[in-house]
Amino acid sequence: MSHSNDAAYNSAAYDSTVGIQAETVHNSNVYLVHPDASPQEKYRVGVRLLEDGIPSRAREMITNAIAHGYDSAEVRFHWVLAALSARTYDDLSTEEVQRLHYVSGLVRNFAEGEWKEALRVTFGLLAVLSTADGETGPVLKQLQDLPLRQHNAILRHLDLMLTGGLKDGLWAETRERARAERFGNDRRQRVWAYFAPAPIGARAVPPHPSTAAAAKAALPFRTVLFAVSSVLLWALALVADPAKAIVELLVALGASLTAARFSDRWWGREPRLNLTAGTRVPHTHSPSSDEDGFTKRVRHSFDHYFSVRTPHEFTPHAWLIHTAQVRNSLAAEIADLYRESRVSVDRITWLIRYLAEDVRNRHTNGTLFEDDRQDRTPFRTKALTVVALTVLGVTALTAFGTAISGATSPRSLLAFLAVLGAAWSGHAAASLWLEIRREEHRLTRETQKYREQLTARHDAHQRWQSFLDATRPSERQMETWLTCDKTSFVDEALRHHRLTWRDLITHTILVSPGPSYKRGRVRRGPWRYSHYVFRVFLFTQDGIREMSSEFTFSDATRKNEQRSNYRFDALSSVQVAENADGGYELELVLTNGPARKIRVKDADAHQLAPDENSQDISEINLSAAGSTHTFRLLEGVAADGKGWIERHSPNNLTPFQVVG
């Protein structure tokens, strides 16, 4: 879509916020400087800030290092680049120009070497900014002769300083270098990792506390009553028929030991079938309408990863049906474990993916339902338990018969009470004992399972975290790719409008978040976005050429390109407004069109670390996006109209005087 003359367009369609999908703050200390850090360390961090596209903070850090005695040609070179980076000569204050004059006079005091020569060339470029095109040859030759490191640094950071014929002489090289570096370092396969949310740590369901306290308290009384009743019964049997009573006693003892041994393996270890606390009954319910959004997103993620991680013999649909019970149980478990504020499903995707792979692997190994098989009691154990209990009951009745044979009424009554007490207290004591044993086995089993699961999940978390750390691009790489994208976009704008650098008074490019994005940053660093809107303003004698487009950062693809042309006097008002939530909007008002609101920066206060200052981070983001320079240019044009040209034409610049 193209517009000419004074036409304007309303960009609200893609300047409005569609939605933030994810925000990630990497816990990196690359910009952290301890209060007691040495000047050398402050300088090192300052250089990193400069290379990563944060010149305003770089100036502060390097100036601090110089103030504490750390000075050399290399230090001064990087200070000069930080002072000039992302700025034009008009952006410099009088004090900053005077400081540059002072530093130019220090060059002769430094030892000869590549850094001193780089300083000479930098000041030489400043000195010829307003000279005729034919006089730039010598300094361009000196620039070409510099080592690649210093040469590239000058071209990158003096991008806005160099204009006219000076820029024309370097543009082809700048453009080719951007083309060569734009997709370097495996950009397409690595950018996603920068915006990937930090994976939350591994968790597993801990064993439920034992519920056998009441059983342990009641067991001694039942046991004592059973012992007293049993002793009384067999004492009466011994009195009536000693030989027969001894045989019955031995049989009863054998049956009791057998029943205790095998009933422990059956009722004492097999989980209960009812839904009581501490049991391991899987969740088999289907998703319901009363589930919260987090649980639904967890279930959706489980469905997705189970459908893409299937055994060879299953189709995705068949695998989802086959694993419905296991999948629903795991989804309910994970939703319960991670149900807390500000935990997005993206942060536990690594765990859901691992669990899907684990279920697939266990199916392949034939161990998917191994726990259910282990919980089943063998038929032999059940049979021996029933036989032993039957023998014990029959023997008790036989002993009762022996005790009352030929007995008087008082002894018969005692025998009846003894067998009744032994039966009731024995059953009660056995039930309590089995409950205690069941809880002990459950606690042991669940503790072992908890430790195994937590260890396996922790290892999976570490693998994923290590993969992210190895894949995630550095700040320098992200900044390099962004710079190359901007260079490519500016080149296309020049080609479209058939302009050369000699035709421009100046230019600026504004980088803002796209309509929908993921964003990430390191601590104390600027936000970087998965989707951008690039907007370049080309200032010529005839007016302003504006071109904008949305960029997908992972592969540098573009869409929704829009263009506008308008005269200087058509720009009637420029306002920068800070939103209530801390975001910024730029409002452009043309004389013959509606106001255009351009989203410049979104809020970031809620994503600050405790040691970060919201104002500092806001300034870093505005500076890194080129907003400060763009605001100043557009506000100046809106205020001065056509008169702005006379004051800012490269031919009217006051030449920079190099001292010495």
Coordinates of N, CA and C in Angstrom, one line a residue, residues 131-138 165 502:
T131 N 32.4 18.4 5.1 CA 33.3 18.8 4.0 C 32.8 18.3 2.7
A132 N 33.4 18.7 1.6 CA 33.0 18.3 0.3 C 33.3 16.8 0.1
D133 N 32.6 16.2 -0.8 CA 32.7 14.8 -1.0 C 34.1 14.4 -1.4
G134 N 34.8 15.2 -2.2 CA 36.1 14.9 -2.6 C 37.1 14.8 -1.6
E135 N 36.9 15.4 -0.4 CA 37.9 15.5 0.7 C 37.8 14.3 1.6
T136 N 36.8 13.4 1.4 CA 36.6 12.2 2.3 C 37.5 11.0 2.0
G137 N 38.2 11.1 0.8 CA 39.0 10.0 0.4 C 40.1 9.5 1.3
P138 N 40.9 10.4 1.8 CA 42.0 10.0 2.7 C 41.5 9.3 4.0
G165 N 28.1 12.0 1.1 CA 29.1 11.2 0.3 C 29.9 10.3 1.2
R502 N 23.5 10.9 -0.4 CA 23.7 12.3 -0.7 C 22.4 13.1 -0.7

